Tab-separated table of C-alpha atoms in Angstrom:
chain	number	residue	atom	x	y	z
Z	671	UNK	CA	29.996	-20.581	-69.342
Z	672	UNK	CA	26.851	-18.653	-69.432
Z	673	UNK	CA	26.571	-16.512	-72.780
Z	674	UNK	CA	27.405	-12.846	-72.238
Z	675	UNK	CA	23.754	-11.062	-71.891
Z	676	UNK	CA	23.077	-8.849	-75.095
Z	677	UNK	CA	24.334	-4.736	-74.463
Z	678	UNK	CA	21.994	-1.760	-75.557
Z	679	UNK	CA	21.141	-2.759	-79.536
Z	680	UNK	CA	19.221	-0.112	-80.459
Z	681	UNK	CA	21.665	2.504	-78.833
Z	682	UNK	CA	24.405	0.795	-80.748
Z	683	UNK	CA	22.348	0.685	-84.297
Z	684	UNK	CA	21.268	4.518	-84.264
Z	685	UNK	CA	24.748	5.248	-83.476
Z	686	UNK	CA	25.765	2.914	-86.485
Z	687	UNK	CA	23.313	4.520	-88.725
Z	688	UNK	CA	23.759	8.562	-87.831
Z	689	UNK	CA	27.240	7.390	-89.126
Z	690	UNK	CA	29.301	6.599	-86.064
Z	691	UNK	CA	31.644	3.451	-86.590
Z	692	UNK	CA	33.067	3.062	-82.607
Z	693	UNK	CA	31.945	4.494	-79.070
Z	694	UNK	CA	34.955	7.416	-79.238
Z	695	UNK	CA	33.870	8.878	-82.654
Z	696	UNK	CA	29.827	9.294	-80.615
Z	697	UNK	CA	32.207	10.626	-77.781
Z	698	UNK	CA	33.877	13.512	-79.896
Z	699	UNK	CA	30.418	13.868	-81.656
Z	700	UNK	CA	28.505	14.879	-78.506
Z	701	UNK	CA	31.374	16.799	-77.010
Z	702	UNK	CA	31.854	18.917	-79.869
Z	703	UNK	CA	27.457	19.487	-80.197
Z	704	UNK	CA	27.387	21.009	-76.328
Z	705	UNK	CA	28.424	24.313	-77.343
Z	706	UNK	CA	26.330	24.262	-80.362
Z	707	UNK	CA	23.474	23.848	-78.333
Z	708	UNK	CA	24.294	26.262	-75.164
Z	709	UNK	CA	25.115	23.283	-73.175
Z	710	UNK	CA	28.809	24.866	-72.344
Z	711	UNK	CA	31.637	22.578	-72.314
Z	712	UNK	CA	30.611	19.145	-72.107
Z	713	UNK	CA	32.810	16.576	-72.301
Z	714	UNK	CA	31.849	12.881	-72.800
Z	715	UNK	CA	33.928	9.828	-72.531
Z	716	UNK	CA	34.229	6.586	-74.665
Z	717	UNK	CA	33.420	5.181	-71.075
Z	718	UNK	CA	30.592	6.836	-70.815
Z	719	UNK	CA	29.226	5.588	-74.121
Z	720	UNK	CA	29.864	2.136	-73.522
Z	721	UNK	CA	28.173	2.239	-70.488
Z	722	UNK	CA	25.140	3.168	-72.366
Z	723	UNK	CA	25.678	0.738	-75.069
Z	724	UNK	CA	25.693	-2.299	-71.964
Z	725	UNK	CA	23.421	-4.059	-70.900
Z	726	UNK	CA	21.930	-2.114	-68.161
Z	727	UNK	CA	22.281	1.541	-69.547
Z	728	UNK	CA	22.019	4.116	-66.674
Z	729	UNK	CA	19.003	6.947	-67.564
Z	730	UNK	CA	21.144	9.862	-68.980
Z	731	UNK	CA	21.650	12.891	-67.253
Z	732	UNK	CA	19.083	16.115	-69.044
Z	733	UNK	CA	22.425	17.244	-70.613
Z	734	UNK	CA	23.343	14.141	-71.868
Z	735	UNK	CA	19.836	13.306	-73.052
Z	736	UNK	CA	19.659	16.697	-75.144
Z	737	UNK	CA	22.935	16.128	-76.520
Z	738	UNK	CA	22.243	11.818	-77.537
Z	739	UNK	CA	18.771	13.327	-79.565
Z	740	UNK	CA	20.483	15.872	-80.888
Z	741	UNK	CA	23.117	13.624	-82.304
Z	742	UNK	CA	21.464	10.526	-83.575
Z	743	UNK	CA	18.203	12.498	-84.492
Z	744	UNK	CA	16.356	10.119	-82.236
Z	745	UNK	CA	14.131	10.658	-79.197
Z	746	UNK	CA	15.614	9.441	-76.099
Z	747	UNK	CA	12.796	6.917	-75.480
Z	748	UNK	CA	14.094	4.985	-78.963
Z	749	UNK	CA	17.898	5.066	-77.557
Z	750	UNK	CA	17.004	1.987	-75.118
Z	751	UNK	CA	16.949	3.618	-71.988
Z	752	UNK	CA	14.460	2.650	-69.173
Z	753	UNK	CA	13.744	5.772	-67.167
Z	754	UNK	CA	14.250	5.307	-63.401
Z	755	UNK	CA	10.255	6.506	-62.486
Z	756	UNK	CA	9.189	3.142	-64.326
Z	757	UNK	CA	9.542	0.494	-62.366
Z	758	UNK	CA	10.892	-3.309	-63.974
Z	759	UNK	CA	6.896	-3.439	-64.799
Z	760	UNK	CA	6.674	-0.666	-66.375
Z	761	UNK	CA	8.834	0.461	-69.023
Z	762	UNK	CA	6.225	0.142	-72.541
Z	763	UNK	CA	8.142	2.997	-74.112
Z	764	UNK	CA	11.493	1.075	-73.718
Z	765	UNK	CA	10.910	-2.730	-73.927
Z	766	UNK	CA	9.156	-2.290	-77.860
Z	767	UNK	CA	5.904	-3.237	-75.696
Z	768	UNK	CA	3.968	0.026	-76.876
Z	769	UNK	CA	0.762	-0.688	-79.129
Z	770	UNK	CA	1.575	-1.026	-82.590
Z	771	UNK	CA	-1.106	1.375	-83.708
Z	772	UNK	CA	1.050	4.239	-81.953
Z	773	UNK	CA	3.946	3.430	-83.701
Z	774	UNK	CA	5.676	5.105	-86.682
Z	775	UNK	CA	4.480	2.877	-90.010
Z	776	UNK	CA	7.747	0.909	-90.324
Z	777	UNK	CA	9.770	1.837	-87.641
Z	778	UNK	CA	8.807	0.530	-84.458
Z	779	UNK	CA	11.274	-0.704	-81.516
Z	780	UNK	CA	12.277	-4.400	-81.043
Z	781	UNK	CA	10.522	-6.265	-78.763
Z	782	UNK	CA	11.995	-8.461	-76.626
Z	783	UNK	CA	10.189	-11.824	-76.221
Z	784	UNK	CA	7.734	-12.482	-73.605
Z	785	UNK	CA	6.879	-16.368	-73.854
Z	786	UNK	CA	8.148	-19.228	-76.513
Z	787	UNK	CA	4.550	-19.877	-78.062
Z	788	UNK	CA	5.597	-19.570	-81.727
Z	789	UNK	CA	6.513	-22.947	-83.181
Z	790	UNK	CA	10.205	-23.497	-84.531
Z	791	UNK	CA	9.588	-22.932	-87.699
Z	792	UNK	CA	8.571	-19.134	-87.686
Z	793	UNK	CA	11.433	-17.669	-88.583
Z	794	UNK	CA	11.141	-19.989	-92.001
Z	795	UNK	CA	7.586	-18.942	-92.512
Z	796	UNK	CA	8.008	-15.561	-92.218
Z	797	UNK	CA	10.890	-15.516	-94.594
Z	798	UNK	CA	9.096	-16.862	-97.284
Z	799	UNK	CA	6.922	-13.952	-97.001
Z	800	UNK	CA	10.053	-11.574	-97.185
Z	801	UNK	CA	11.241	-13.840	-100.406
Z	802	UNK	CA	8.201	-13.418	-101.993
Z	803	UNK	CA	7.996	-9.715	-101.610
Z	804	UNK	CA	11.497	-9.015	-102.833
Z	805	UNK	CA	10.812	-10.593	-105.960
Z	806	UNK	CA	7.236	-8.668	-106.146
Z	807	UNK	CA	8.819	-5.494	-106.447
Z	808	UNK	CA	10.049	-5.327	-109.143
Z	809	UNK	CA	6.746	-6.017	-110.926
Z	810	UNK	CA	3.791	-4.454	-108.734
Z	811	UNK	CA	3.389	-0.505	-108.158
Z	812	UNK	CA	5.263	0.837	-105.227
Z	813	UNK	CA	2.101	2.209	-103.739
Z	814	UNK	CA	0.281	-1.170	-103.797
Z	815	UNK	CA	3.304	-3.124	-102.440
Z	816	UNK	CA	4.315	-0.932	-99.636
Z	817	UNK	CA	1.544	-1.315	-97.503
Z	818	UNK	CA	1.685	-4.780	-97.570
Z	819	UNK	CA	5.506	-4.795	-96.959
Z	820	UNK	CA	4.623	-2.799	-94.057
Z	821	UNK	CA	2.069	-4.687	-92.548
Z	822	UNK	CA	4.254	-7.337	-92.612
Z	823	UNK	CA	7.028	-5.379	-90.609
Z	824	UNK	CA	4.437	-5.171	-87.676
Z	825	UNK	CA	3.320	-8.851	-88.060
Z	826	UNK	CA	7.416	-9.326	-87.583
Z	827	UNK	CA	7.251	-7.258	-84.422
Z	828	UNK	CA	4.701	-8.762	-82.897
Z	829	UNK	CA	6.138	-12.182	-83.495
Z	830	UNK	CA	9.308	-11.283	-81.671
Z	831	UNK	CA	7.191	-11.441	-78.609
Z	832	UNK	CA	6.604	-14.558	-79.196
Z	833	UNK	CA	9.738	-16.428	-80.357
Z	834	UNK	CA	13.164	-17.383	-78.975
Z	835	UNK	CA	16.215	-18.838	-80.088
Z	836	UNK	CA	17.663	-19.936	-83.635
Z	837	UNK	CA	13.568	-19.054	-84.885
Z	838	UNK	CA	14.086	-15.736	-83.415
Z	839	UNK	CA	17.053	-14.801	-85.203
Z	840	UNK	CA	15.918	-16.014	-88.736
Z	841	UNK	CA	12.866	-13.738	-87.911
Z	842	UNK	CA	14.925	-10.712	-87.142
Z	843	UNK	CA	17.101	-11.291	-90.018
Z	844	UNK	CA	13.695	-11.331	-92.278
Z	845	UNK	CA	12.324	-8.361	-90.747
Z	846	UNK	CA	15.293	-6.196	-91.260
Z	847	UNK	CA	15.142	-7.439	-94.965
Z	848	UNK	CA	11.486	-6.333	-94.802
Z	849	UNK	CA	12.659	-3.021	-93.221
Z	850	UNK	CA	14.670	-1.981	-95.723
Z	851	UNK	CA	12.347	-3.371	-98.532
Z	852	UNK	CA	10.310	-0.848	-96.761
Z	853	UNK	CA	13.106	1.863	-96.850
Z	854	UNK	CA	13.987	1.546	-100.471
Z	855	UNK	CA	10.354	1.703	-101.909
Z	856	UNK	CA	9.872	5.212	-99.584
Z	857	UNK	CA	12.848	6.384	-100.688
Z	858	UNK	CA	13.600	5.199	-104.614
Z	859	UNK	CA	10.011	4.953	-105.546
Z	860	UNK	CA	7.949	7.286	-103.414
Z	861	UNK	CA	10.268	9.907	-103.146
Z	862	UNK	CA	9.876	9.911	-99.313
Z	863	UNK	CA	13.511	10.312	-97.703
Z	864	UNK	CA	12.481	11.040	-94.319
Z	865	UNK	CA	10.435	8.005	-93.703
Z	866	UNK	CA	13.355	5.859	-95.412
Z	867	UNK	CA	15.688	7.279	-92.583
Z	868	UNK	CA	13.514	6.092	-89.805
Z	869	UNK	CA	12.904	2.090	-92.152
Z	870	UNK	CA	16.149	2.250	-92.128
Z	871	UNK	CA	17.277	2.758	-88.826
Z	872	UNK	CA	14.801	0.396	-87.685
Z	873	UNK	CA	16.230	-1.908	-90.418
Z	874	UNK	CA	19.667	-1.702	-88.590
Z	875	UNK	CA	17.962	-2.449	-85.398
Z	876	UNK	CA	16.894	-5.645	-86.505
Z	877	UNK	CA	20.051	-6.609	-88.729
Z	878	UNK	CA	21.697	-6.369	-84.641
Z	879	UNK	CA	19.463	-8.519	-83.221
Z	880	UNK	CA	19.917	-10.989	-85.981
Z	881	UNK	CA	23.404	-10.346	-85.899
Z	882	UNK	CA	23.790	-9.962	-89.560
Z	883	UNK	CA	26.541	-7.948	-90.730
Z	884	UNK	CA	26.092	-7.841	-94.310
Z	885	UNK	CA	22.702	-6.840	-94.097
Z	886	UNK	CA	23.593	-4.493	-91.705
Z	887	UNK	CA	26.259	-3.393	-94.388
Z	888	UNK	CA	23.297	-3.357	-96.663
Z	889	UNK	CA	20.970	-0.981	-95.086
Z	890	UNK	CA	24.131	1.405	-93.926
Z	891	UNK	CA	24.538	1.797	-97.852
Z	892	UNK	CA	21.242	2.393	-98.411
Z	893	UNK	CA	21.058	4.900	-95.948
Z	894	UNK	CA	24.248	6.841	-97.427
Z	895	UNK	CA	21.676	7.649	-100.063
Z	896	UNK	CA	19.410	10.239	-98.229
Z	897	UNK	CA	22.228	12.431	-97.429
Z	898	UNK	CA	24.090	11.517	-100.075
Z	899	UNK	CA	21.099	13.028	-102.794
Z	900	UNK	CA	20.958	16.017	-100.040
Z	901	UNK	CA	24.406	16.941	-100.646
Z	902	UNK	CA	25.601	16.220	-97.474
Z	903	UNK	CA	28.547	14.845	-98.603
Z	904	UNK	CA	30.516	14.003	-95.413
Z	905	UNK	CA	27.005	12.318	-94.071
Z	906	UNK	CA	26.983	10.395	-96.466
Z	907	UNK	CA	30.509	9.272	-96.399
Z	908	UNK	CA	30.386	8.563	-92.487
Z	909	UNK	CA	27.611	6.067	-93.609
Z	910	UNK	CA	29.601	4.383	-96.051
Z	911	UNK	CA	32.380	3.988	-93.722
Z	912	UNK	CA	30.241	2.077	-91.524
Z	913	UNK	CA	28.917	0.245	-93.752
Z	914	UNK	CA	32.471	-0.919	-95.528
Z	915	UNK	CA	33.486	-2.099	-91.414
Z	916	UNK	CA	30.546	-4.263	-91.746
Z	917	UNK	CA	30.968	-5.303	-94.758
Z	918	UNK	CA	34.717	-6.484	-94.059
Z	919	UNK	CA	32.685	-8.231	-90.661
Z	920	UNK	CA	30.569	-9.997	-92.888
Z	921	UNK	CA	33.192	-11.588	-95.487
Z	922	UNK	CA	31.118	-9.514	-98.208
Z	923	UNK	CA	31.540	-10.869	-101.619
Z	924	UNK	CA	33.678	-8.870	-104.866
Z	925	UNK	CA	29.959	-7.638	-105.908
Z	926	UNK	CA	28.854	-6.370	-102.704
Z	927	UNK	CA	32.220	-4.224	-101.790
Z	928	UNK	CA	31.672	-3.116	-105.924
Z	929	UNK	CA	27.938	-2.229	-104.524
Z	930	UNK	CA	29.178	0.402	-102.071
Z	931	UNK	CA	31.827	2.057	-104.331
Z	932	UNK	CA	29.180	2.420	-106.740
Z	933	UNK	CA	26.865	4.127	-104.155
Z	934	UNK	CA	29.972	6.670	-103.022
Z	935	UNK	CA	30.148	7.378	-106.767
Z	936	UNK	CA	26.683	8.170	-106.999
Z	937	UNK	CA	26.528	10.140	-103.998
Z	938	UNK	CA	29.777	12.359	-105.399
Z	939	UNK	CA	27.830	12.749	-108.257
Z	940	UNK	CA	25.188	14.190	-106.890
Z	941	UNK	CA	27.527	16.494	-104.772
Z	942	UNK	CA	29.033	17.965	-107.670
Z	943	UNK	CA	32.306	15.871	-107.733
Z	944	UNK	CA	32.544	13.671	-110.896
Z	945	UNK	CA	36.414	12.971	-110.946
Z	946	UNK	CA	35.990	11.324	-107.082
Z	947	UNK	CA	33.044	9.545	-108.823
Z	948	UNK	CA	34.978	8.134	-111.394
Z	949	UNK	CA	37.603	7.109	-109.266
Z	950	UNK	CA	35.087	5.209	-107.330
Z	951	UNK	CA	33.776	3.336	-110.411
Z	952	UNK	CA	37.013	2.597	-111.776
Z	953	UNK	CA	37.747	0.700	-107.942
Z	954	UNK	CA	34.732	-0.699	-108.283
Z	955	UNK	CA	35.879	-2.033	-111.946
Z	956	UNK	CA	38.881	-3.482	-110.025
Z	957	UNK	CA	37.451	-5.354	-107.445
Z	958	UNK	CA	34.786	-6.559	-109.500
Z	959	UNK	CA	37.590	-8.089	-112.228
Z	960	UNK	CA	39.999	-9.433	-109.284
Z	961	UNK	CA	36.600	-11.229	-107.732
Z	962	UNK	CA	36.507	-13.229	-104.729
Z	963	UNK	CA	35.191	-16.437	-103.206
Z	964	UNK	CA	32.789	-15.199	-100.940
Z	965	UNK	CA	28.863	-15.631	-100.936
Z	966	UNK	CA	26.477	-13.132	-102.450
Z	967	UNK	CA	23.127	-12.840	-100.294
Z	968	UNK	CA	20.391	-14.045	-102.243
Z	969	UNK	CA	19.027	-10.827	-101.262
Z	970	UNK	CA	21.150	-8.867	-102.986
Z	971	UNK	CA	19.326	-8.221	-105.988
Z	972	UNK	CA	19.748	-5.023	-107.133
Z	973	UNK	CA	23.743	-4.750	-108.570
Z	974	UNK	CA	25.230	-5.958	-111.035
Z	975	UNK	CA	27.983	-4.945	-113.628
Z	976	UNK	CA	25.035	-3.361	-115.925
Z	977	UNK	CA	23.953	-1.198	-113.027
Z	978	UNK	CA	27.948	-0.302	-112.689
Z	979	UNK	CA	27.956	0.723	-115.760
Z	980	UNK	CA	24.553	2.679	-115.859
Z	981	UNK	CA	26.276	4.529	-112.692
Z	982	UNK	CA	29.500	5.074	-114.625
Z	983	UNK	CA	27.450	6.421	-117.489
Z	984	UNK	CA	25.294	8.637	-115.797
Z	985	UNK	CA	28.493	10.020	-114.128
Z	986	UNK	CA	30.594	10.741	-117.325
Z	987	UNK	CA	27.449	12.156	-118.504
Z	988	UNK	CA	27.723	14.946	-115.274
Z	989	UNK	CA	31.396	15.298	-115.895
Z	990	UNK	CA	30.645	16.158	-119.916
Z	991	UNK	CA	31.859	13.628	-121.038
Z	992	UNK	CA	29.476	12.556	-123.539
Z	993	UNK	CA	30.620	10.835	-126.033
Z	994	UNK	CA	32.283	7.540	-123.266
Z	995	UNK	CA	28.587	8.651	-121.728
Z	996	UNK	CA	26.510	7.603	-124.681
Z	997	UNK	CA	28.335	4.475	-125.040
Z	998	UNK	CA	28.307	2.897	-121.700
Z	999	UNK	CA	24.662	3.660	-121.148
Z	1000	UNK	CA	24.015	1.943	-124.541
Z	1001	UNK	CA	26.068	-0.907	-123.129
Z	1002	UNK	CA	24.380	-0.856	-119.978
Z	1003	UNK	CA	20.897	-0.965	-121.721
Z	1004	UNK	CA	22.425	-4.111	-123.285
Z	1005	UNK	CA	23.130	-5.770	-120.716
Z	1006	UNK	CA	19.921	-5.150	-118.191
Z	1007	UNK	CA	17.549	-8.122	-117.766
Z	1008	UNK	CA	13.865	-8.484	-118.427
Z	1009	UNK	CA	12.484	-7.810	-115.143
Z	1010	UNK	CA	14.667	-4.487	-114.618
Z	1011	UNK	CA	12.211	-2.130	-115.965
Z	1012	UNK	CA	12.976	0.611	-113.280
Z	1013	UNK	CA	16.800	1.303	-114.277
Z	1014	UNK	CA	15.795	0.974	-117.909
Z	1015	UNK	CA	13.837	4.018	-117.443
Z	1016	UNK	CA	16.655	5.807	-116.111
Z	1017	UNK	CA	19.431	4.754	-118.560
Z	1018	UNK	CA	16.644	6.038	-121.556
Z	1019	UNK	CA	16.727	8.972	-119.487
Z	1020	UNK	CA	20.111	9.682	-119.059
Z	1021	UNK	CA	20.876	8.893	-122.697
Z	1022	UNK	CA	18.408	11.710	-123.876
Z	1023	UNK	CA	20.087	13.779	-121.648
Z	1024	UNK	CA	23.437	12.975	-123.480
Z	1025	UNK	CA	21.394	13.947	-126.807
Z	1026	UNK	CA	19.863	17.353	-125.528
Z	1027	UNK	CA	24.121	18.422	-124.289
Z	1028	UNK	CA	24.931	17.378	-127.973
Z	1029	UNK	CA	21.919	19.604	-129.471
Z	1030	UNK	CA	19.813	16.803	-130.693
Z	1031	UNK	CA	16.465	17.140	-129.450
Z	1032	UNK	CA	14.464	15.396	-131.533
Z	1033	UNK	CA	17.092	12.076	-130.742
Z	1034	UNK	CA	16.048	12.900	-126.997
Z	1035	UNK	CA	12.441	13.123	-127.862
Z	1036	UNK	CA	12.817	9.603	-128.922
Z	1037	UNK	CA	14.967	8.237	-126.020
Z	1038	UNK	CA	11.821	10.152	-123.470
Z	1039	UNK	CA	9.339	8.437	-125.585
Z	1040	UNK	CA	10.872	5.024	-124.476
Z	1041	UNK	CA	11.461	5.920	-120.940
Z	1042	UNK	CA	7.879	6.665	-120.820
Z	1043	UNK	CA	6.908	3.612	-122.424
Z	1044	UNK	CA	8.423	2.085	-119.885
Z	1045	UNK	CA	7.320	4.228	-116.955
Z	1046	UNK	CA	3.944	3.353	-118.140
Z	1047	UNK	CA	4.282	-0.731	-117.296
Z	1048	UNK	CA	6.760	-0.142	-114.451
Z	1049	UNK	CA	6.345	3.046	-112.321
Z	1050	UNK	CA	9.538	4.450	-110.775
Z	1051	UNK	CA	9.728	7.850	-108.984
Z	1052	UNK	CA	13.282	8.235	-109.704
Z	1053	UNK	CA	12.806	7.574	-113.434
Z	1054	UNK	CA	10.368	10.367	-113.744
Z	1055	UNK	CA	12.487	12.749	-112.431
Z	1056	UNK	CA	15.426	12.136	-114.582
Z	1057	UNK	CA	12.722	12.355	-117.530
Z	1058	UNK	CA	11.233	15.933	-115.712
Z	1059	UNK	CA	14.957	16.990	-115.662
Z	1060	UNK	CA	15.574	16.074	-119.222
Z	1061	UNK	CA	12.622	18.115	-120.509
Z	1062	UNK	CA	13.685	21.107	-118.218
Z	1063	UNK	CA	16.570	21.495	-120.570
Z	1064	UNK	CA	14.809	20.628	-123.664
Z	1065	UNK	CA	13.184	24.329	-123.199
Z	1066	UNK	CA	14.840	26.016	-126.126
Z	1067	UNK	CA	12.774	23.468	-128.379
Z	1068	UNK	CA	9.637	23.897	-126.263
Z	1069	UNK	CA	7.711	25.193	-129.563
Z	1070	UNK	CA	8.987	22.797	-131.503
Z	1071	UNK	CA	6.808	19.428	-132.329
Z	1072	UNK	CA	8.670	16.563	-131.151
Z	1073	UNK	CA	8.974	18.248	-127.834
Z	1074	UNK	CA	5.349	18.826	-127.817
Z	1075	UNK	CA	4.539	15.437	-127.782
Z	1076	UNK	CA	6.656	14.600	-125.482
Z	1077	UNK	CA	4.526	17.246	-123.241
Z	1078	UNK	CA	1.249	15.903	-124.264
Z	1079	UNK	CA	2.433	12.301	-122.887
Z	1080	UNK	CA	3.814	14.059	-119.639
Z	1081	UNK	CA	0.696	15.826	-118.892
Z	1082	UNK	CA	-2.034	13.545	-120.405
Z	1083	UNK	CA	-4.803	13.285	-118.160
Z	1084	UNK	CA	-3.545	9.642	-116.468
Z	1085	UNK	CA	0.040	10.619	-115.901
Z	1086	UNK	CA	-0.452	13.952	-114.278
Z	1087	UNK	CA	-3.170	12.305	-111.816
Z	1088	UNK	CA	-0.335	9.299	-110.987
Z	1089	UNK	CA	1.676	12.063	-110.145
Z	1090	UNK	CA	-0.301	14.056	-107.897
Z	1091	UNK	CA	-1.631	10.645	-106.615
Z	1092	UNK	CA	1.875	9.714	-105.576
């Protein structure tokens, strides 16, 4: 039996990624948008979705088109969609065959491949890459490693032109590693949520064409956090639902599922609802002490039950509770290894925060003095705003010497240029 040919991927993934779990749930999305837009009553059917999503989409109708970009917050030309003026010859903007100097920097479409010329082992070779940079960043400065990450998301690309089979799949599976490498450094480190979206819907892309679920689970999770910090709550939790089906698809392991409630808790957090948070940390607790016999990624690197706790502390910390606050931080300092510089910064933050609600400055002078120690051998845009936010309320000390220092290491010549720099 001849395999069933592949339907519209990248129509699928920016559905998955604006938050939409099945064809319907697009459906009632788009039907109820018409009237927001002046387009009338509109009414679009699951049918007419999955006719897009197969493998020979018909060009949308001008209503339709409006309605798809106004949805999924994607031009129609990324949606997979050949328009019926370009012949089988000529369809650049569709088949991922567009120069990769006019492409976004890590978000470009998927090509599809063109001849077999790459040698079987490819996909191997460019993983090692991948490998190597996922270890790299947690040592070298965002802004030196992101270039590099991204150059390598277009070297990815351009392979895919070149590569079929089993090699092909390994390669997309790398790339949408790379992609969301990509993502998390724009978004965690250069405080650049805009250009994570797009890594990371180009991240999903990939994940499809690999066929990965758990990374796809991954970089839905990841993507939860741009609304999520927004406070766009139900955004955010459309993205998590996603990312839970694929995580369920992909047999994810007691850490991983622990992983997403930690990143709902966050995002409530944020949103101004601690007691949802905590519920979410306390299921994470539970699944992370019944366990499970499933396989953690080897690219899952950046949970553990330290960084549970450093969420669970920063949240009892929001809901005033400081005193269960103060002590899970401390025991989530504990228990962070030597090469997680970036969340030590944050717990130091958060636990001067805990100090300045209890009216000890000078005790959160000294917990900003270590963050910034070590800011200064591991940069992290995140940490420094926790640290800008803890000084914001240390202003009824301002005149007061141990928040002076602090200032003069804030604003001494080299840290004020880093941050304009970045």
């Amino acid at each position: 039996m001849a395999p069933r040919p592949p339907g519209n991927q990248r129509l699928k993934a920016a559905r998955q990624h604006a938050g939409y779990a099945s064809q319907a749930a697009l459906a009632d999305a788009m039907t109820r948008a018409a009237p927001r837009i002046g387009l009338g009553q509109i009414e679009v059917s699951v049918r007419q979705i999955r006719r897009w999503e197969s493998p020979t989409p018909p060009w949308p109708r001008s209503g339709h088109q409006r309605l798809l970009t106004e949805v999924l917050k994607m031009p129609i030309e990324e949606l997979g969609f050949t328009p019926p003026w370009e012949g089988a010859q000529g369809a650049p903007a569709t088949d991922g065959s567009r120069p990769i100097h006019a492409m976004p920097s890590t978000g470009m479409l998927l090509p599809q491949a063109t001849a077999s010329v790459q040698p079987p082992t490819i996909g191997a070779d460019f993983t090692t890459i991948t490998v190597a940079h996922r270890r790299l960043y947690w040592s070298v400065k965002p802004a030196q490693l992101h270039p590099t990450v991204v150059e390598h998301t277009r070297l990815g690309l351009h392979l895919l032109t070149e590569t079929n089979g089993v090699a092909r799949r390994l390669l997309a599976s790398a790339l949408a590693e790379s992609l969301l490498l990509a993502g998390r450094i724009e978004f965690f480190d250069l405080r650049k949520p805009e250009e994570a979206d797009a890594s990371f819907a180009r991240a999903l892309q990939a994940a499809g064409e690999a066929d990965d679920a758990l990374l796809g689970a991954a970089i839905l999770s990841h993507a939860a956090f741009i609304p999520g910090w927004a406070q766009r709550r139900t955004e955010a939790a459309e993205r998590l639902r996603a990312a839970r089906t694929y995580a369920r698809r992909g047999n994810a392991s007691a850490d991983f599922l622990a992983w997403i409630e930690a990143v709902e808790a966050e995002c409530d957090t944020i949103c101004g609802r601690p007691s949802d948070a905590l519920r979410a940390i306390s299921h994470a607790e539970e699944i992370l002490a019944a366990s499970s016999d499933h396989h953690v990624p080897e690219w899952f690197t950046w949970f553990s039950p330290a960084r549970l706790a450093a969420f669970k502390g920063n949240t009892q910390l929001r809901a005033g509770r400081y005193a269960q606050a103060r002590d899970t931080l401390i025991s989530a300092l504990a228990g962070m290894l030597d090469g997680e510089g970036k969340q030590r910064t944050v717990i130091m933050a958060d636990l001067a925060a805990v100090e300045v609600a209890q009216d000890k400055p000078e005790d959160a002078c000294l917990r900003l003095h270590e963050a910034l120690d070590q800011l200064a051998t591991t940069w992290y845009a995140t940490g420094m705003e926790r640290i800008r936010e803890v000084r914001h309320t240390l202003q009824p000390w301002a005149d007061t010497d141990s928040v002076r220092e602090v200032d003069d290491r804030l604003y001494s010549w080299r840290t004020t240029l880093s941050a304009l720099q970045r």
